[in-house]
Coordinates of C-alpha atoms in Angstrom, one line a residue:
M1 CA 23.4 89.6 -194.1
A2 CA 26.0 87.8 -192.0
K3 CA 27.4 89.5 -188.9
I4 CA 31.2 89.5 -189.1
V5 CA 33.8 90.0 -186.5
F6 CA 37.2 90.8 -188.1
M7 CA 40.5 90.0 -186.4
G8 CA 43.7 91.6 -187.7
T9 CA 46.5 94.0 -186.7
P10 CA 49.1 95.3 -189.2
D11 CA 48.9 97.2 -192.5
F12 CA 48.5 93.9 -194.4
A13 CA 45.0 93.5 -192.9
V14 CA 43.7 97.0 -193.6
P15 CA 42.6 96.4 -197.3
V16 CA 40.8 93.2 -196.1
L17 CA 38.9 95.1 -193.4
R18 CA 38.0 98.0 -195.8
Q19 CA 36.6 95.5 -198.3
L20 CA 34.6 93.8 -195.6
I21 CA 33.2 97.1 -194.4
A22 CA 32.2 98.0 -198.0
H23 CA 30.4 94.7 -198.8
H24 CA 29.3 93.2 -195.5
T25 CA 28.2 93.9 -191.9
V26 CA 31.2 94.2 -189.6
I27 CA 29.9 94.3 -186.0
G28 CA 33.3 94.4 -184.3
V29 CA 37.1 94.3 -184.7
V30 CA 39.6 92.5 -182.6
T31 CA 43.2 93.7 -182.8
Q32 CA 46.4 93.6 -180.7
P33 CA 46.8 96.0 -177.8
D34 CA 48.4 99.4 -178.4
R35 CA 52.2 99.1 -178.2
P36 CA 55.3 101.3 -178.2
A37 CA 56.7 101.7 -181.7
G38 CA 59.3 103.6 -183.7
R39 CA 62.4 105.3 -182.3
S40 CA 60.4 107.4 -180.0
R41 CA 58.8 104.3 -178.5
Q42 CA 55.5 106.1 -178.3
V43 CA 52.4 104.0 -177.8
Q44 CA 50.6 103.6 -181.1
M45 CA 47.3 102.1 -182.2
S46 CA 47.5 99.3 -184.8
P47 CA 46.6 100.2 -188.4
V48 CA 43.5 98.0 -188.1
K49 CA 42.3 99.8 -185.0
L50 CA 42.7 103.2 -186.7
T51 CA 40.6 101.9 -189.6
A52 CA 37.9 100.5 -187.4
L53 CA 37.6 103.6 -185.3
D54 CA 37.4 105.7 -188.5
A55 CA 34.5 103.5 -189.6
G56 CA 32.8 103.7 -186.1
I57 CA 33.2 100.0 -185.4
P58 CA 33.7 98.7 -181.8
V59 CA 37.2 97.5 -181.1
F60 CA 38.4 94.8 -178.6
Q61 CA 42.1 94.5 -177.7
P62 CA 42.7 91.4 -175.5
E63 CA 46.2 90.8 -174.3
K64 CA 45.6 87.1 -174.7
I65 CA 42.6 86.0 -176.6
R66 CA 42.5 82.6 -175.0
R67 CA 41.7 84.0 -171.5
P68 CA 38.2 83.2 -170.3
D69 CA 37.3 86.8 -169.9
A70 CA 38.3 87.5 -173.5
V71 CA 36.3 84.5 -174.8
A72 CA 33.3 85.6 -172.9
E73 CA 33.5 89.1 -174.4
L74 CA 33.7 87.6 -177.9
R75 CA 30.8 85.4 -177.3
E76 CA 28.6 88.4 -176.3
W77 CA 29.1 89.8 -179.8
S78 CA 27.2 86.7 -181.3
P79 CA 29.0 86.8 -184.7
D80 CA 28.0 84.6 -187.6
V81 CA 31.6 84.2 -188.7
Y82 CA 35.1 85.4 -187.9
V83 CA 37.4 86.7 -190.6
V84 CA 41.1 86.8 -189.6
A85 CA 44.1 88.4 -191.4
A86 CA 47.5 88.7 -189.7
F87 CA 46.0 89.0 -186.2
G88 CA 49.1 88.0 -184.4
Q89 CA 47.7 85.4 -181.9
L90 CA 46.7 81.8 -182.4
L91 CA 43.0 81.3 -181.8
P92 CA 42.1 78.5 -179.4
Q93 CA 39.2 76.1 -180.2
T94 CA 37.1 77.8 -177.6
V95 CA 37.2 81.0 -179.8
L96 CA 37.0 79.2 -183.2
D97 CA 33.8 77.4 -182.1
I98 CA 31.9 80.6 -181.2
P99 CA 30.5 81.7 -184.6
P100 CA 28.1 79.2 -186.3
H101 CA 29.9 79.6 -189.6
G102 CA 33.3 79.1 -188.0
S103 CA 36.4 81.2 -188.7
I104 CA 38.2 81.9 -192.0
N105 CA 41.7 83.2 -192.5
V106 CA 43.4 85.2 -195.2
H107 CA 46.9 83.8 -195.5
A108 CA 49.7 85.2 -197.6
S109 CA 51.0 82.0 -199.3
L110 CA 49.7 79.1 -201.4
L111 CA 49.2 76.7 -198.6
P112 CA 50.3 74.2 -197.5
R113 CA 53.6 75.9 -198.7
W114 CA 54.8 78.5 -196.1
R115 CA 52.7 78.0 -193.1
G116 CA 53.6 80.5 -190.3
A117 CA 54.1 84.1 -189.5
A118 CA 56.5 85.2 -192.3
P119 CA 55.5 83.6 -195.6
I120 CA 56.2 86.7 -197.7
Q121 CA 59.9 86.8 -196.7
A122 CA 60.2 83.0 -196.9
V123 CA 58.9 82.8 -200.5
I124 CA 61.4 85.4 -201.8
R125 CA 64.3 83.9 -199.9
A126 CA 63.5 80.5 -201.4
G127 CA 63.5 81.8 -204.9
D128 CA 59.9 80.6 -205.6
A129 CA 58.5 81.7 -209.0
E130 CA 55.0 82.4 -207.6
T131 CA 53.1 82.9 -204.4
G132 CA 49.5 84.0 -203.6
I133 CA 46.7 84.1 -201.2
T134 CA 44.9 81.2 -199.5
I135 CA 41.5 81.6 -197.9
M136 CA 41.1 78.7 -195.4
K137 CA 38.7 77.5 -192.8
M138 CA 40.6 77.8 -189.5
D139 CA 41.4 75.0 -187.0
A140 CA 43.5 75.2 -183.9
G141 CA 46.7 74.4 -185.8
L142 CA 49.2 76.7 -187.4
D143 CA 47.7 77.5 -190.8
T144 CA 46.6 73.8 -191.1
G145 CA 42.9 74.4 -191.9
A146 CA 41.1 73.3 -195.1
I147 CA 41.4 75.4 -198.2
L148 CA 38.4 77.4 -199.5
S149 CA 40.1 79.3 -202.3
Q150 CA 43.5 80.3 -203.7
R151 CA 44.8 82.9 -206.1
A152 CA 48.4 82.9 -207.4
I153 CA 50.6 85.8 -208.6
P154 CA 54.1 85.7 -210.1
I155 CA 57.1 86.9 -208.1
S156 CA 59.2 89.5 -210.1
P157 CA 63.0 89.3 -210.1
D158 CA 63.2 92.6 -208.2
E159 CA 60.4 91.8 -205.7
T160 CA 61.0 93.0 -202.1
G161 CA 59.3 92.1 -198.9
Q162 CA 57.5 95.4 -199.1
S163 CA 56.3 95.3 -202.7
L164 CA 55.1 91.7 -202.3
H165 CA 53.3 92.5 -199.1
D166 CA 51.4 95.4 -200.8
K167 CA 50.4 93.2 -203.7
L168 CA 49.2 90.3 -201.6
S169 CA 47.2 92.5 -199.2
E170 CA 45.1 93.7 -202.1
V171 CA 44.8 90.2 -203.7
G172 CA 43.7 88.9 -200.3
A173 CA 41.0 91.5 -199.9
A174 CA 39.6 90.8 -203.4
L175 CA 39.7 87.0 -203.0
L176 CA 38.0 87.2 -199.6
I177 CA 35.1 89.2 -201.1
D178 CA 34.8 86.7 -204.0
T179 CA 34.9 83.7 -201.6
L180 CA 32.6 84.7 -198.7
P181 CA 29.2 84.4 -200.5
G182 CA 29.8 80.8 -201.5
Y183 CA 31.3 79.9 -198.1
L184 CA 28.4 81.4 -196.1
S185 CA 25.8 79.7 -198.4
G186 CA 27.4 76.3 -198.0
A187 CA 28.1 76.1 -201.8
L188 CA 31.8 76.2 -201.3
Q189 CA 33.3 73.1 -199.6
P190 CA 36.7 73.2 -197.9
I191 CA 39.4 71.0 -199.3
P192 CA 41.9 69.5 -196.7
Q193 CA 45.6 70.4 -197.0
D194 CA 48.2 67.9 -197.9
D195 CA 50.4 68.0 -194.8
A196 CA 53.2 66.1 -196.7
L197 CA 53.7 69.2 -198.8
A198 CA 53.9 71.7 -195.9
T199 CA 56.8 74.0 -195.4
L200 CA 57.2 76.4 -192.5
A201 CA 57.9 80.2 -192.4
P202 CA 58.4 81.0 -188.7
R203 CA 58.5 84.4 -187.2
I204 CA 61.6 86.5 -188.0
D205 CA 63.8 88.4 -185.5
K206 CA 66.3 91.2 -186.2
E207 CA 69.4 88.9 -185.8
E208 CA 68.3 86.8 -188.8
G209 CA 69.2 89.8 -190.9
R210 CA 72.9 89.2 -190.4
I211 CA 74.5 88.2 -193.7
N212 CA 76.5 84.9 -193.8
W213 CA 79.0 85.6 -196.5
H214 CA 79.6 81.8 -197.0
D215 CA 76.1 81.7 -198.5
S216 CA 75.9 82.1 -202.3
A217 CA 75.6 85.5 -203.8
A218 CA 72.1 84.5 -205.1
Q219 CA 71.0 83.5 -201.6
I220 CA 72.3 86.8 -200.2
E221 CA 70.6 88.9 -203.0
R222 CA 67.3 87.2 -202.3
M223 CA 67.7 87.7 -198.5
V224 CA 68.3 91.4 -199.0
R225 CA 65.1 91.8 -201.1
A226 CA 63.1 89.6 -198.7
F227 CA 64.1 91.5 -195.6
T228 CA 63.3 94.9 -197.1
P229 CA 62.2 96.9 -195.2
W230 CA 62.2 94.6 -192.1
P231 CA 64.2 93.3 -190.4
G232 CA 66.8 94.6 -192.9
T233 CA 70.2 92.9 -193.7
F234 CA 73.5 93.8 -192.1
T235 CA 77.1 92.9 -191.6
T236 CA 80.0 94.4 -189.7
W237 CA 83.0 96.4 -190.8
D238 CA 85.7 97.9 -188.6
G239 CA 83.8 97.1 -185.5
K240 CA 80.6 98.8 -186.6
G241 CA 77.3 97.6 -188.1
L242 CA 76.8 98.1 -191.8
K243 CA 73.4 97.7 -193.3
I244 CA 73.0 96.6 -196.9
H245 CA 70.2 98.2 -198.9
G246 CA 69.8 96.4 -202.2
G247 CA 72.3 94.7 -204.4
A248 CA 72.9 92.2 -207.2
V249 CA 74.7 89.1 -208.1
G250 CA 78.0 89.7 -209.9
E251 CA 80.5 87.5 -211.9
G252 CA 83.7 86.2 -210.5
S253 CA 84.8 85.0 -207.1
A254 CA 86.5 86.2 -204.0
E255 CA 87.1 85.1 -200.4
P256 CA 83.7 85.1 -198.5
G257 CA 83.3 88.5 -196.9
R258 CA 86.2 90.1 -198.7
V259 CA 85.5 93.5 -200.4
V260 CA 87.1 93.6 -203.8
E261 CA 86.8 95.6 -207.0
R262 CA 85.7 93.8 -210.1
A263 CA 85.4 95.5 -213.5
G264 CA 85.0 98.9 -211.8
K265 CA 82.4 97.7 -209.4
I266 CA 82.6 97.1 -205.6
A267 CA 81.9 93.5 -204.8
V268 CA 81.9 91.2 -201.8
G269 CA 83.0 87.6 -202.0
T270 CA 80.5 84.9 -201.1
G271 CA 80.4 81.1 -200.9
E272 CA 79.5 81.1 -204.6
G273 CA 80.0 84.2 -206.8
V274 CA 80.2 87.8 -205.6
F275 CA 77.6 90.2 -204.3
L276 CA 77.4 93.8 -205.6
P277 CA 76.0 96.0 -202.8
A278 CA 74.0 99.0 -204.2
R279 CA 73.6 101.1 -201.1
V280 CA 75.0 100.8 -197.6
Q281 CA 74.5 102.5 -194.2
L282 CA 77.2 102.6 -191.6
E283 CA 76.1 102.6 -188.0
G284 CA 75.0 106.1 -187.0
R285 CA 75.1 107.4 -190.6
G286 CA 72.7 107.8 -193.5
V287 CA 72.1 105.5 -196.5
V288 CA 74.6 106.2 -199.4
G289 CA 75.4 104.6 -202.7
I290 CA 78.3 102.1 -202.5
D291 CA 80.6 104.3 -204.8
E292 CA 80.0 107.3 -202.6
F293 CA 80.7 105.2 -199.5
V294 CA 84.1 104.0 -200.9
R295 CA 85.1 107.6 -201.7
G296 CA 84.6 108.5 -198.1
Y297 CA 86.2 105.2 -196.8
P298 CA 88.8 104.1 -199.3
G299 CA 90.0 101.5 -196.8
F300 CA 86.8 99.6 -197.3
V301 CA 88.1 97.9 -200.4
G302 CA 90.2 94.9 -199.3
A303 CA 88.5 94.7 -195.9
A304 CA 86.9 91.6 -194.5
L305 CA 83.2 91.9 -193.5
G306 CA 82.0 90.1 -190.4

């Protein structure tokens, strides 16, 4: 049975690792170093590290995997193949070349569409009807390797970043287990990607969650769903941050950013249509329904959001 070294870090990668442990021989796990997390900023182990330790699998946490000492450590493990899922670092050719069967990646999109670090958020924001998982043979580029297998799933109208993440992590784990035997035996031949069809989904930072009320209501609604739970979406009101937790597209129009009441519902004007916020969270306060918020802050109606 092939000796596998798994590389991954967040929750997305955990089902993949668990399936590998159940069906194959995992001789080691590579994950990102322990980092401060949460409001307490306490140092925490990655979900993948916790899973590996629970299974008694050796763990390696290089700060930079391209450093010569890290490459030497990986070479000592003598793996037959690397399996990678949301590891968080680009693998240099010196690492990719170590295992005789190369390295394969579990990517959360139907490549070549949405290459990059944030394909789940990108596919919801774009309004795509479907997405899926791609298993690819890795090269030194950013998700540019040849495709081994793909599995598509539909995107529901109420899909959030979290719900799609959870679905795709399970689909990826199952597809990997279905793909590995054919790949390792040589029966499955990689198919090169069509670079002309490629789109990019770069890493997201918190500031990208700021709502531009000149966008259409449909764009804003998709953004709110895509950025749930992270990085979240926000605007400003009365000099304070105001997070938006869910909403819908409404009928009518209003000045972009202007809070109005339409048919008994609180709405915000956009570049096209109005957006109906469902729940909001004023800076330093808890999440409340929009009607409850307006009862507490009646001056909200008529205000301009930043």
